[in-house]
PDB file of C-alpha atoms in Angstrom:
ATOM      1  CA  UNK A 195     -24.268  -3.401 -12.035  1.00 38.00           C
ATOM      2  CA  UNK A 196     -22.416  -2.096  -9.075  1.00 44.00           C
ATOM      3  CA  UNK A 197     -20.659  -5.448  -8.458  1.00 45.00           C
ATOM      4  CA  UNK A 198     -19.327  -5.538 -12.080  1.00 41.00           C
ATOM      5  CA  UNK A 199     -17.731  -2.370 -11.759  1.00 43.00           C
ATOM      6  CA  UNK A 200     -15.757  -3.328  -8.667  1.00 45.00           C
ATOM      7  CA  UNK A 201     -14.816  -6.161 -10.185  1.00 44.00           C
ATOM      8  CA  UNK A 202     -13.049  -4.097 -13.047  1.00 44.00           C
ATOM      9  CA  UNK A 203     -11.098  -2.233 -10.374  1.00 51.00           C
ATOM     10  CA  UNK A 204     -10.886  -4.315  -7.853  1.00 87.00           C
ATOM     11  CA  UNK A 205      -7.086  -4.758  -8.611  1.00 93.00           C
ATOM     12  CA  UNK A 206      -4.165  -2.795 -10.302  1.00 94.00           C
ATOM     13  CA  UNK A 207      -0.135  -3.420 -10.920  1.00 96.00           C
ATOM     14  CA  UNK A 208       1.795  -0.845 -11.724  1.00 95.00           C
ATOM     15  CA  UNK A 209       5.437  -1.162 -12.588  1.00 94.00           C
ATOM     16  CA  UNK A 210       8.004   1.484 -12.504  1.00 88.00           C
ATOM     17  CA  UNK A 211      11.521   1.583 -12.443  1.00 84.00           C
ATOM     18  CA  UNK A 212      13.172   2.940  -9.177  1.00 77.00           C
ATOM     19  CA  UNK A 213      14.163   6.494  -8.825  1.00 75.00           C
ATOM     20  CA  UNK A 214      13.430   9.952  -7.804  1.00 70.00           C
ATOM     21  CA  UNK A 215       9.702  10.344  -7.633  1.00 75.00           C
ATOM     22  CA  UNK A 216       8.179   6.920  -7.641  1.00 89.00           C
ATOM     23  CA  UNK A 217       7.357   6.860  -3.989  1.00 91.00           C
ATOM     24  CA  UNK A 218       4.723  10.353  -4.942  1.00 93.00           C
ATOM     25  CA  UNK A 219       3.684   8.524  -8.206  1.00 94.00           C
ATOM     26  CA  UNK A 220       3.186   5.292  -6.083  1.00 95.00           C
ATOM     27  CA  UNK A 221       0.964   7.455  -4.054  1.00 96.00           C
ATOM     28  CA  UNK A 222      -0.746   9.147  -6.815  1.00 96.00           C
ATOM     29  CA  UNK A 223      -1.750   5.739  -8.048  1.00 96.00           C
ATOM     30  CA  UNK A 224      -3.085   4.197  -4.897  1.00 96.00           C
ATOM     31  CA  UNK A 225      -5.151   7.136  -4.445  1.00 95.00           C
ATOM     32  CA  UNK A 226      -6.533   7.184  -7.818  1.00 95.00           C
ATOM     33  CA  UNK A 227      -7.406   3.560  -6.992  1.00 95.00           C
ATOM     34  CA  UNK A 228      -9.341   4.125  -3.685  1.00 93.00           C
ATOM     35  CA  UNK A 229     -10.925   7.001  -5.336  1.00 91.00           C
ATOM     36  CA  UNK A 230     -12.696   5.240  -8.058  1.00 88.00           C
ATOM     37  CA  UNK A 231     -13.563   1.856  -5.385  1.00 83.00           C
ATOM     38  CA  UNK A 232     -17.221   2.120  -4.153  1.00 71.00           C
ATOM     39  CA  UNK A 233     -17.571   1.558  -0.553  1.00 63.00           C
ATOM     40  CA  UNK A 234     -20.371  -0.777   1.038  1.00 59.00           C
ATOM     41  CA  UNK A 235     -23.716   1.696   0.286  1.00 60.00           C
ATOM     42  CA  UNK A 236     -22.016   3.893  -2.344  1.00 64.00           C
ATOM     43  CA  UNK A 237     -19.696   5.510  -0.470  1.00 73.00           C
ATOM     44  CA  UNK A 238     -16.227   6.899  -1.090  1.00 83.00           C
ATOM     45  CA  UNK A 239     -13.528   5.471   0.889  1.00 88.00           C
ATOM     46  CA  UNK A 240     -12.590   7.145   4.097  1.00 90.00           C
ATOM     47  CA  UNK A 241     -10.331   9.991   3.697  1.00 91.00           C
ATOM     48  CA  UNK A 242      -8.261   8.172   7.184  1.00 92.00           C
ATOM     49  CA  UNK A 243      -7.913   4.999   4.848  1.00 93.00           C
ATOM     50  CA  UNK A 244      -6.578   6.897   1.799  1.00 94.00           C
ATOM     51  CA  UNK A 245      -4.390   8.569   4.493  1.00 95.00           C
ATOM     52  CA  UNK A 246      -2.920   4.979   5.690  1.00 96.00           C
ATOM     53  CA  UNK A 247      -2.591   3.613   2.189  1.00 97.00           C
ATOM     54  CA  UNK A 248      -0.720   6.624   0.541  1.00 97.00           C
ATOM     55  CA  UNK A 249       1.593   6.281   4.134  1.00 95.00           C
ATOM     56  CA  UNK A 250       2.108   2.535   3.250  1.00 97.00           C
ATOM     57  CA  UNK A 251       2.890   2.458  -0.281  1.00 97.00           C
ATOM     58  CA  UNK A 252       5.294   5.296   0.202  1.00 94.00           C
ATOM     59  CA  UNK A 253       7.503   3.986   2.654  1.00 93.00           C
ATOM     60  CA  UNK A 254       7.026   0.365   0.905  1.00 95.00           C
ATOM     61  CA  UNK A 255       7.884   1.988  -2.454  1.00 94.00           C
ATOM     62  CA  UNK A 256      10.644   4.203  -0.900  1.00 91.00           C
ATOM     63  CA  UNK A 257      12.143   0.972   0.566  1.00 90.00           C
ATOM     64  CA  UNK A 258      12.216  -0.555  -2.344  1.00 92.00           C
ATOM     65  CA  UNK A 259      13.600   2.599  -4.324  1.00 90.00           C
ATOM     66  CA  UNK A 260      16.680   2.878  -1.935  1.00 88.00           C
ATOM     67  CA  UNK A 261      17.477  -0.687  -1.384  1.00 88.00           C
ATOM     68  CA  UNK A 262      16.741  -2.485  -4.491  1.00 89.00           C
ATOM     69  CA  UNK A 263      17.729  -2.689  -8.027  1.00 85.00           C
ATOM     70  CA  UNK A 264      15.659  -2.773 -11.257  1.00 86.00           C
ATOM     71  CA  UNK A 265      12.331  -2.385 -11.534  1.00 93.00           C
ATOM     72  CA  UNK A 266       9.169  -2.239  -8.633  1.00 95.00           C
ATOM     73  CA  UNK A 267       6.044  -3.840  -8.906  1.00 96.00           C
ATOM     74  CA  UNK A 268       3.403  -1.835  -6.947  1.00 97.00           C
ATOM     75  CA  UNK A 269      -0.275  -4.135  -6.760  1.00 97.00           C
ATOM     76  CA  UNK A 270      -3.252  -2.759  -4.865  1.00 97.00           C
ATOM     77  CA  UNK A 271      -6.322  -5.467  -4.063  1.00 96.00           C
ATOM     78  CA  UNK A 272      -9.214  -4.519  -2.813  1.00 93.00           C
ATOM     79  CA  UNK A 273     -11.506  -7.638  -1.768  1.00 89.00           C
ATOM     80  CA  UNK A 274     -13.598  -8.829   1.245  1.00 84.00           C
ATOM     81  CA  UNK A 275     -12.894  -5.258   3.257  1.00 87.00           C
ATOM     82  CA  UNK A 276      -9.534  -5.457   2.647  1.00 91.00           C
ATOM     83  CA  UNK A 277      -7.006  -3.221   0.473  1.00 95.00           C
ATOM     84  CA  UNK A 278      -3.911  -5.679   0.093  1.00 97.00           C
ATOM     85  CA  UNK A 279      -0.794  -3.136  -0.828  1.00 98.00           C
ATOM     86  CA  UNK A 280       2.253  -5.306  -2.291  1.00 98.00           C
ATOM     87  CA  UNK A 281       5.567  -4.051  -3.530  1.00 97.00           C
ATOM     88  CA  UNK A 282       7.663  -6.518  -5.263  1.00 96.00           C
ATOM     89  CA  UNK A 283      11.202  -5.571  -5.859  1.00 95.00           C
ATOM     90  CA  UNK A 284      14.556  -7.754  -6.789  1.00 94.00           C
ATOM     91  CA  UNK A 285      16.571  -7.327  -3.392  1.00 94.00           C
ATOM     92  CA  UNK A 286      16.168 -10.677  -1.554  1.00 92.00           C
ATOM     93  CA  UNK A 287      17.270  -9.365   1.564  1.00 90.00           C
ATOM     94  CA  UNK A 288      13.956  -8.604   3.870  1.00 84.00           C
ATOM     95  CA  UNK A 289      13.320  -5.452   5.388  1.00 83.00           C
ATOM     96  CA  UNK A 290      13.420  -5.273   9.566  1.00 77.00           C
ATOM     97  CA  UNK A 291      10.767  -4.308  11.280  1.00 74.00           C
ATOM     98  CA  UNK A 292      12.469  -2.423  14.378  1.00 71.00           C
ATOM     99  CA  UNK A 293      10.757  -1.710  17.863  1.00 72.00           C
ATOM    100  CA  UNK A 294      10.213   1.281  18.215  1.00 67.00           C
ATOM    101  CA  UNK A 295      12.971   3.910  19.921  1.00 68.00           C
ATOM    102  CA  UNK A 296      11.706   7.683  19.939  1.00 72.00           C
ATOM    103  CA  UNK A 297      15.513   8.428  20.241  1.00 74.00           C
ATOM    104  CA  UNK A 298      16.549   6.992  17.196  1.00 61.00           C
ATOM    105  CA  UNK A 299      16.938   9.663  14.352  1.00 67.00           C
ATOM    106  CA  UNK A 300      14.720   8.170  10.919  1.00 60.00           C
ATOM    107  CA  UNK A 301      14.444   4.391  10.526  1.00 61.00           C
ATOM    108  CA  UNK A 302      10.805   4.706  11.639  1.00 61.00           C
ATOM    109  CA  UNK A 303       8.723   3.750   8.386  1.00 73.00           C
ATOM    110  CA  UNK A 304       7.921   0.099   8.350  1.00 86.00           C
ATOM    111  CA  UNK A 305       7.249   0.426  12.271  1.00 85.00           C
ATOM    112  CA  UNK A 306       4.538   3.226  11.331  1.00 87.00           C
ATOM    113  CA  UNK A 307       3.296   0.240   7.678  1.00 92.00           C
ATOM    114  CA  UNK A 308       2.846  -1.958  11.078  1.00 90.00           C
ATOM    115  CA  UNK A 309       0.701   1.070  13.088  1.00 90.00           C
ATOM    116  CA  UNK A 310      -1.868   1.744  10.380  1.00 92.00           C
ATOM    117  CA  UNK A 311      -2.185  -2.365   8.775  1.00 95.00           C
ATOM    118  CA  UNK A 312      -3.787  -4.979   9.790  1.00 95.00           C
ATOM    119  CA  UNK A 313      -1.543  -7.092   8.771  1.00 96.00           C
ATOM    120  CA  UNK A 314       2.194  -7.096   7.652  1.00 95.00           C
ATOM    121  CA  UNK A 315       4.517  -9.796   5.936  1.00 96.00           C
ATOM    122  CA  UNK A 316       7.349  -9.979   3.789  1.00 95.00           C
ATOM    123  CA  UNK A 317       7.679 -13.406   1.751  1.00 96.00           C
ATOM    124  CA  UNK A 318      10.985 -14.472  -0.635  1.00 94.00           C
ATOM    125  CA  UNK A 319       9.926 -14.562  -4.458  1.00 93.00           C
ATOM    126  CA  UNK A 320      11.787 -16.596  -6.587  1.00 93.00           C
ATOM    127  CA  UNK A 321      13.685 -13.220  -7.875  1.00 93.00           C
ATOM    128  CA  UNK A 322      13.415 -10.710  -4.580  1.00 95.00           C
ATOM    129  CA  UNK A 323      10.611 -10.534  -2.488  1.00 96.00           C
ATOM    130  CA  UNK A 324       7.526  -9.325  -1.973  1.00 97.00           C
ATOM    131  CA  UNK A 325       6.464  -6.633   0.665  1.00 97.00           C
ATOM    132  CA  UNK A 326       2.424  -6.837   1.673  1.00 97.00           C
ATOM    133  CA  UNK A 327       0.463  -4.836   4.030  1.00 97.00           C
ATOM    134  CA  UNK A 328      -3.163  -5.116   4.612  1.00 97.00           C
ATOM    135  CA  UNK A 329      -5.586  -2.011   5.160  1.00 96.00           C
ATOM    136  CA  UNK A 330      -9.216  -2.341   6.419  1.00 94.00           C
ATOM    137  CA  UNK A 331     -11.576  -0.505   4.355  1.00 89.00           C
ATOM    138  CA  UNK A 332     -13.647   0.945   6.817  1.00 68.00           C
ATOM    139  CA  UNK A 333     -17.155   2.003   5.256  1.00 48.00           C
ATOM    140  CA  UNK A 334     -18.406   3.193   8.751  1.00 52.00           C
ATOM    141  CA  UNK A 335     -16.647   6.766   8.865  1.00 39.00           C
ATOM    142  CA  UNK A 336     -18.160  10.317   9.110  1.00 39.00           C
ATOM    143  CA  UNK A 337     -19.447  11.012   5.363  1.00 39.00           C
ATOM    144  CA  UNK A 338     -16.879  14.197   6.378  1.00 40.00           C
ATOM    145  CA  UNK A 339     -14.251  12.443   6.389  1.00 40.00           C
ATOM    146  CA  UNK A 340     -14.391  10.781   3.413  1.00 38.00           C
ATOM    147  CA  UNK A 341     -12.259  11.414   0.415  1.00 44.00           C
ATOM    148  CA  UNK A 342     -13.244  14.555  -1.735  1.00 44.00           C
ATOM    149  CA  UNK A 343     -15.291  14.831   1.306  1.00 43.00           C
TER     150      UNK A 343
END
């Protein structure tokens, strides 16, 4: 019973046209998401992971919002112990992931998508690209620190 109901939410897409306030809806979303996704024994996902995906789809989002036209295609995938964030937008130019440089003023948020994923990777589309980031869900935290928790 438990398996069929993660397979009903195992993914979502969500599109939305760019502009003031999608990066908080974007948010909103993925944290909706991880809050209805069972962890291994029933529990909720850790509050840290909610933490790193609302981080990752608001910079990716935000990217997308300032340097992109049209609309944004936000998809979360949860599968094998893995959330998969992608943000698909029609700029073809890729985004730079920059070392980092504590002296440089702003600039930082794909170098803190690349702190907090286990993966990272941009890859052309057809029309723009598409931006992906890959969180561990971690089902070993302190009950404490678990969303709602």
């Amino acid at each position: 019973m438990q398996e069929a109901r993660i397979a009903r939410i195992a993914r979502i897409t969500h599109t939305f046209e760019s502009g003031k306030g999608s990066a908080s809806h974007a948010r909103s979303i993925a944290a909706e998401f991880l809050g209805r996704l069972p962890g291994r024994r029933g529990a909720a996902v850790p509050r840290r992971v909610v933490e790193s995906t609302e981080l990752v789809v608001s910079e990716l989002v935000t990217n997308a919002c300032k340097y992109a036209p049209g609309p944004i295609v936000l998809e979360l995938h949860a599968a094998g112990g893995l959330l998969e964030v992608t943000v698909w937008d029609r700029e073809p130019s890729t985004p730079t992931v920059r070392t980092a440089d504590p002296g440089r003023i702003g600039r930082h948020g794909l170098e803190l998508v690349v702190a907090v994923a286990e993966s990272f990777e941009v890859r052309r589309a057809p029309v723009g690209k598409r931006v992906t980031a890959r969180i561990v869900l971690d089902d070993d935290a302190d009950p404490a620190q678990t969303q709602g928790g």
